[in-house]
Coordinates of C-alpha atoms (C1' of nucleotides) in Angstrom, one line a residue:
Chain H
X8 CA 0.3 1.3 18.1
X9 CA -2.5 3.7 17.1
X10 CA -2.1 7.2 15.7
X11 CA -4.1 8.9 18.6
X12 CA -2.9 12.1 18.0
X13 CA -5.4 15.0 17.5
X14 CA -4.8 16.8 14.3
X15 CA -5.7 20.4 13.6
X16 CA -6.8 21.5 10.2
X17 CA -4.1 24.2 9.0
X18 CA -3.6 26.0 5.8
X19 CA -0.3 24.9 5.7
X20 CA -1.2 21.2 5.9
X21 CA -3.9 21.8 3.3
X22 CA -1.7 23.6 0.9
X23 CA 1.2 21.2 1.1
X24 CA -1.3 18.1 0.5
X25 CA -2.7 20.0 -2.6
X26 CA 0.5 20.7 -4.1
X27 CA 1.8 17.4 -3.5
X28 CA -1.3 15.7 -5.2
X29 CA -1.3 18.3 -7.9
X30 CA 2.3 17.2 -8.8
X31 CA 3.3 14.0 -10.9
X32 CA 6.9 14.6 -10.3
X33 CA 7.3 13.1 -6.8
X34 CA 8.9 16.1 -5.4
X35 CA 11.6 16.2 -2.6
X36 CA 10.6 18.5 0.5
X37 CA 12.7 21.3 -0.9
X38 CA 10.9 21.1 -4.1
X39 CA 7.5 20.9 -2.5
X40 CA 8.6 24.1 -0.2
X41 CA 9.3 26.2 -3.2
X42 CA 6.1 25.3 -4.8
X43 CA 3.9 25.6 -1.5
X44 CA 6.1 29.0 -0.9
X45 CA 4.3 30.6 -3.8
X46 CA 1.0 30.4 -2.0
X47 CA 2.2 30.8 1.5
X48 CA 5.3 33.1 1.5
X49 CA 6.0 32.9 5.3
X50 CA 5.9 28.9 5.5
X51 CA 9.1 27.4 6.6
X52 CA 10.9 24.1 5.4
X53 CA 10.6 22.7 8.8
X54 CA 6.9 23.1 8.7
X55 CA 6.9 21.2 5.3
X56 CA 9.0 18.4 6.9
X57 CA 6.7 18.2 10.0
X58 CA 3.6 18.0 7.9
X59 CA 5.0 15.6 5.5
X60 CA 5.8 13.4 8.4
X61 CA 2.2 13.8 9.8
X62 CA 0.6 13.1 6.5
X63 CA 2.5 10.0 6.1
X64 CA 1.8 8.8 9.4
X65 CA -1.7 9.2 9.0
X66 CA -1.5 7.1 5.6
X67 CA -2.5 10.1 3.4
X68 CA 0.6 10.3 1.6
X69 CA 3.6 8.0 0.5
X70 CA 7.3 8.4 1.5
X71 CA 9.6 7.2 -1.4
X72 CA 13.2 6.3 0.0
X73 CA 14.9 5.7 -3.3
X74 CA 18.4 4.4 -3.5
X75 CA 21.1 7.2 -3.0
X76 CA 18.9 10.3 -2.9
X77 CA 16.6 12.6 -0.8
X78 CA 13.3 11.4 0.3
X79 CA 10.6 12.0 -2.4
X80 CA 6.7 12.2 -1.6
X81 CA 3.7 10.7 -3.3
X82 CA 0.3 12.1 -3.0
X83 CA -1.0 8.9 -4.1
X84 CA -1.3 6.1 -1.6
X85 CA -2.4 3.3 -4.0
X86 CA 0.4 0.8 -4.3
X87 CA 2.7 1.0 -7.4
X88 CA 6.3 0.8 -8.3
X89 CA 8.6 3.6 -9.4
X90 CA 11.2 3.9 -12.3
X91 CA 14.2 6.4 -11.6
X92 CA 16.3 7.8 -14.5
X93 CA 20.0 7.0 -14.2
X94 CA 20.9 10.3 -16.0
X95 CA 18.3 13.1 -14.6
X96 CA 17.2 11.2 -11.5
X97 CA 13.5 11.9 -12.4
X98 CA 11.1 9.6 -10.7
X99 CA 7.9 8.4 -12.6
X100 CA 5.1 5.9 -11.7
X101 CA 4.9 2.2 -13.2
X102 CA 1.6 0.8 -13.5
X103 CA 3.1 -2.6 -13.1
X104 CA 1.0 -4.6 -10.7
X105 CA 2.6 -5.5 -7.5
X106 CA 4.5 -8.7 -7.2
X107 CA 2.9 -9.9 -4.0
X108 CA 4.4 -13.3 -5.0
X109 CA 7.8 -11.9 -4.0
X110 CA 6.8 -12.0 -0.2
X111 CA 4.9 -15.1 -0.3
X112 CA 7.3 -17.0 -2.5
X113 CA 8.9 -19.8 -0.6
X114 CA 12.6 -19.3 -0.3
X115 CA 15.6 -19.8 2.2
X116 CA 15.3 -16.6 4.6
X117 CA 17.6 -17.6 7.2
X118 CA 15.1 -17.5 9.9
X119 CA 13.6 -14.2 9.0
X120 CA 9.8 -13.6 8.6
X121 CA 9.4 -11.7 5.5
X122 CA 6.3 -9.7 5.3
X123 CA 7.1 -6.9 2.7
X124 CA 9.5 -5.7 0.0
X125 CA 10.7 -2.4 -1.9
X126 CA 11.2 -2.8 -5.6
X127 CA 12.3 0.1 -7.6
X128 CA 13.3 0.2 -11.4
X129 CA 16.2 2.0 -13.0
X130 CA 16.6 3.1 -16.6
X131 CA 16.5 6.2 -18.9
X132 CA 13.6 8.5 -19.1
X133 CA 12.2 9.2 -22.6
X134 CA 13.9 12.6 -22.7
X135 CA 17.3 11.4 -21.6
X136 CA 17.0 8.2 -23.9
X137 CA 17.3 10.8 -26.7
X138 CA 20.2 12.7 -25.5
X139 CA 22.3 9.5 -24.8
X140 CA 22.0 8.1 -28.2
X141 CA 25.1 6.3 -29.3
X142 CA 26.9 6.6 -25.9
X143 CA 27.8 3.4 -24.7
X144 CA 27.6 2.9 -21.0
X145 CA 27.8 -0.3 -18.6
X146 CA 24.5 -0.3 -17.1
X147 CA 25.0 -1.7 -13.8
X148 CA 21.9 -2.7 -12.0
X149 CA 22.2 -2.8 -8.0
X150 CA 20.2 -5.2 -6.0
Chain W
X15 CA 34.1 5.5 -19.0
X16 CA 36.8 3.1 -17.7
X17 CA 38.6 3.3 -14.2
X18 CA 41.9 4.1 -15.5
X19 CA 43.4 5.5 -12.2
X20 CA 46.4 3.9 -10.9
X21 CA 45.8 2.4 -7.4
X22 CA 48.4 1.9 -4.7
X23 CA 48.2 -0.8 -2.0
X24 CA 47.9 1.0 1.2
X25 CA 47.6 -0.8 4.6
X26 CA 44.5 1.3 5.2
X27 CA 42.7 -0.2 2.1
X28 CA 43.8 -3.7 2.7
X29 CA 42.6 -3.6 6.4
X30 CA 39.1 -2.1 5.1
X31 CA 38.8 -4.9 2.8
X32 CA 39.7 -7.4 5.1
X33 CA 37.3 -6.2 7.8
X34 CA 34.7 -5.6 5.4
X35 CA 35.1 -9.3 4.1
X36 CA 35.1 -10.7 7.6
X37 CA 31.7 -9.2 8.4
X38 CA 28.3 -10.7 7.7
X39 CA 26.6 -7.8 9.0
X40 CA 26.8 -5.4 6.0
X41 CA 28.5 -2.6 8.2
X42 CA 28.0 1.0 7.6
X43 CA 31.0 3.4 7.1
X44 CA 31.1 4.5 10.9
X45 CA 30.7 0.7 12.1
X46 CA 33.7 -0.4 9.5
X47 CA 35.8 2.7 10.9
X48 CA 35.1 1.5 14.5
X49 CA 36.4 -2.0 13.5
X50 CA 39.3 -0.9 11.4
X51 CA 40.4 1.4 14.2
X52 CA 41.3 -1.3 16.4
X53 CA 43.9 -2.3 14.0
X54 CA 45.0 1.1 12.6
X55 CA 44.4 3.7 15.4
X56 CA 45.2 6.7 13.4
X57 CA 42.9 6.1 10.5
X58 CA 40.3 8.5 9.8
X59 CA 36.5 8.2 8.9
X60 CA 37.4 10.1 5.7
X61 CA 39.8 7.4 4.6
X62 CA 37.4 4.6 5.1
X63 CA 34.7 6.6 3.0
X64 CA 37.2 7.3 0.3
X65 CA 38.4 3.6 0.2
X66 CA 35.0 2.3 0.3
X67 CA 34.4 4.5 -2.8
X68 CA 37.5 3.4 -4.5
X69 CA 36.6 -0.3 -3.7
X70 CA 33.3 0.0 -5.1
X71 CA 34.5 1.7 -8.0
X72 CA 36.9 -1.2 -8.9
X73 CA 34.0 -3.6 -8.3
X74 CA 35.3 -5.2 -5.2
X75 CA 32.8 -4.5 -3.0
X76 CA 29.0 -3.6 -3.1
X77 CA 27.4 -0.5 -1.8
X78 CA 23.9 -1.1 -0.2
X79 CA 21.8 2.0 -0.3
X80 CA 18.6 0.6 1.7
X81 CA 15.6 2.6 2.0
X82 CA 15.6 5.1 4.8
X83 CA 19.2 4.4 6.3
X84 CA 22.8 5.0 5.9
X85 CA 24.7 3.2 3.2
X86 CA 25.9 -0.1 4.2
X87 CA 28.8 -2.2 2.4
X88 CA 29.1 -5.7 1.4
X89 CA 32.4 -7.5 0.6
X90 CA 30.5 -10.1 -1.5
X91 CA 30.2 -9.1 -5.1
X92 CA 27.9 -11.8 -6.3
X93 CA 24.4 -10.7 -6.9
X94 CA 22.1 -11.4 -4.2
X95 CA 19.1 -9.6 -2.3
X96 CA 19.0 -8.5 1.1
X97 CA 16.4 -8.5 4.1
X98 CA 16.2 -6.0 6.6
X99 CA 14.8 -6.2 10.2
X100 CA 12.1 -3.7 10.7
X101 CA 12.8 -4.0 14.5
X102 CA 16.5 -3.9 15.0
X103 CA 17.5 -2.8 11.3
X104 CA 19.9 -5.4 10.8
X105 CA 20.5 -6.7 7.4
X106 CA 21.2 -10.1 6.0
X107 CA 21.7 -12.0 2.8
X108 CA 19.1 -13.8 1.2
X109 CA 19.9 -16.7 -1.0
X110 CA 17.0 -16.1 -3.4
X111 CA 18.1 -15.9 -7.0
X112 CA 17.7 -12.8 -8.9
X113 CA 14.7 -12.0 -10.6
X114 CA 16.1 -10.8 -13.9
X115 CA 12.5 -11.3 -15.3
X116 CA 11.7 -8.1 -13.6
X117 CA 13.9 -6.2 -16.1
X118 CA 13.0 -7.7 -19.2
X119 CA 9.3 -8.2 -18.0
X120 CA 6.8 -6.6 -20.8
X121 CA 5.0 -3.7 -19.1
X122 CA 4.1 -0.2 -19.6
X123 CA 7.0 1.9 -19.0
X124 CA 5.8 5.2 -19.8
X125 CA 8.7 5.8 -22.5
X126 CA 11.4 4.7 -20.2
X127 CA 13.9 2.2 -21.0
X128 CA 14.3 0.0 -17.9
X129 CA 17.7 -1.7 -17.5
X130 CA 18.0 -2.6 -13.8
X131 CA 16.1 -2.8 -10.5
X132 CA 16.5 -2.5 -6.8
X133 CA 14.8 -5.2 -4.5
X134 CA 15.0 -5.5 -0.8
X135 CA 12.9 -7.4 1.8
X136 CA 11.5 -6.4 5.1
X137 CA 10.7 -8.7 8.0
X138 CA 11.6 -9.6 11.5
X139 CA 14.9 -11.1 12.1
X140 CA 14.8 -14.4 14.3
X141 CA 16.0 -12.7 17.5
X142 CA 13.3 -9.9 17.0
X143 CA 10.8 -12.4 16.1
X144 CA 11.1 -14.1 19.6
X145 CA 10.9 -10.6 21.4
X146 CA 7.6 -9.5 19.5
X147 CA 5.7 -12.5 20.0
X148 CA 1.9 -11.7 20.7
X149 CA 2.3 -8.3 19.6
X150 CA 0.0 -7.0 16.8
X151 CA 1.3 -4.8 14.5
X152 CA 0.3 -3.6 10.8
X153 CA 2.8 -4.8 8.6
X154 CA 3.1 -2.0 6.1
X155 CA 5.2 -2.8 2.9
X156 CA 6.6 0.1 1.1
X157 CA 7.1 -0.2 -2.8
Chain A
dG19 C1' 60.4 12.3 -8.2
dT20 C1' 56.0 11.7 -9.2
dG21 C1' 51.3 11.7 -7.9
dT22 C1' 48.3 8.8 -5.0
dT23 C1' 46.7 8.4 -0.3
dT24 C1' 46.4 9.9 4.1
dG25 C1' 44.6 12.6 8.6
dC26 C1' 42.4 16.4 9.9
dA27 C1' 38.9 19.6 9.9
dA28 C1' 35.9 22.2 7.9
dA29 C1' 31.9 22.1 4.5
dC30 C1' 28.2 20.0 2.7
dG31 C1' 23.1 18.8 1.9
dT32 C1' 19.4 16.7 4.2
dT33 C1' 16.5 16.5 8.0
dT34 C1' 15.4 17.2 12.8
dT35 C1' 14.7 19.8 16.9
dG36 C1' 14.4 23.6 20.8
dC37 C1' 12.0 27.4 21.5
dA38 C1' 8.6 31.1 22.0
dC39 C1' 4.5 32.8 19.6
dA40 C1' 0.4 32.0 16.9
dG41 C1' -3.7 30.0 16.2
dG42 C1' -7.1 26.1 15.7
dT43 C1' -10.7 23.8 18.7
Chain D
dA29 C1' -8.0 27.8 27.7
dC30 C1' -5.8 24.3 25.9
dC31 C1' -2.3 22.3 23.5
dT32 C1' -1.1 21.7 18.5
dG33 C1' 1.1 23.8 14.8
dT34 C1' 4.2 27.4 13.1
dG35 C1' 8.5 30.1 11.9
dC36 C1' 12.9 30.6 13.0
dA37 C1' 17.4 29.5 13.7
dA38 C1' 20.5 26.3 15.4
dA39 C1' 21.9 21.4 15.8
dA40 C1' 22.2 16.7 14.0
dC41 C1' 23.3 13.4 10.8
dG42 C1' 25.9 11.1 7.0
dT43 C1' 28.9 12.3 3.9
dT44 C1' 32.2 14.8 0.9
dT45 C1' 36.0 17.8 0.2
dG46 C1' 40.5 21.0 0.6
dC47 C1' 44.8 21.1 2.3
dA48 C1' 49.7 20.1 3.4
dA49 C1' 52.2 16.1 4.7
dA50 C1' 53.3 11.2 4.2
dC51 C1' 54.1 7.6 1.4
dA52 C1' 53.8 3.9 -2.5
dC53 C1' 55.6 3.3 -6.7

DNA sequence: GTGTTTGCAAACGTTTTGCACAGGT
DNA sequence: ACCTGTGCAAAACGTTTGCAAACAC
């Protein structure tokens, strides 16, 4: 169950971690790859994926698997929720406190033992809000 | 904005709908394809995908984009949440009422206009609960 | 007859993997 | 020296798409 693997400290891993922590945009692996490449021009996309996986295993970063899009990564490991813009797809942090009651809340679980949840919010980001003024659309939230 | 397309009633679409509604397992496109193929041996996977998309557009089915897995489909369109088993990956309905307060709840949104959310629960299903008795594991909920 | 829908196969975007070599310890 | 980590390229995976033929209307 433990992560018993011996980790080596490589420049690739260090730069990936630095660039991820320097970003607030929750980049995808490809975006991070482009960013890291500016400092390590010979790095490969596979290395980025492998290191993100390792860092996630070791609990140093968070993996955001949001509905219907590529996986994004977050250098912040403290728990918080995210909002996603319906229009441009950007992702931002929400300072909303976690709803741990969601897990402990008594409910009919069909025999499941529930021990976690994933919650993401959808909406329009400030800049897309401005551009969509007056456009009527059916906001359909998916649960 | 409207769905103005003229739909034709094809046996493929009808059987896909029937098989989806007959299942409580929230099948993936591939699983549904295997199921439908028993009745329509010449159907193709592409047709299954296309019809699922059409049925979703027309509001006849729901698309479940759960964290870190293929898209699953639900013949029930009434809103409800889902639980996913950490061990076997199976998905079941939860009769828990929706938390619409989550959307209207006052919170610091960073300028976003929030109009929807996605919530999914994680845990162990009845049969995996039995098999993992006594195994200590760190339950890590992802938010 | 018109235009949607089908089957097939190829293409797609994201992620994973096999391999030989480089490099951290 | 050992064995993890790297770069590269190919493969895997789920999904979408182009096309000509089939079929619903």
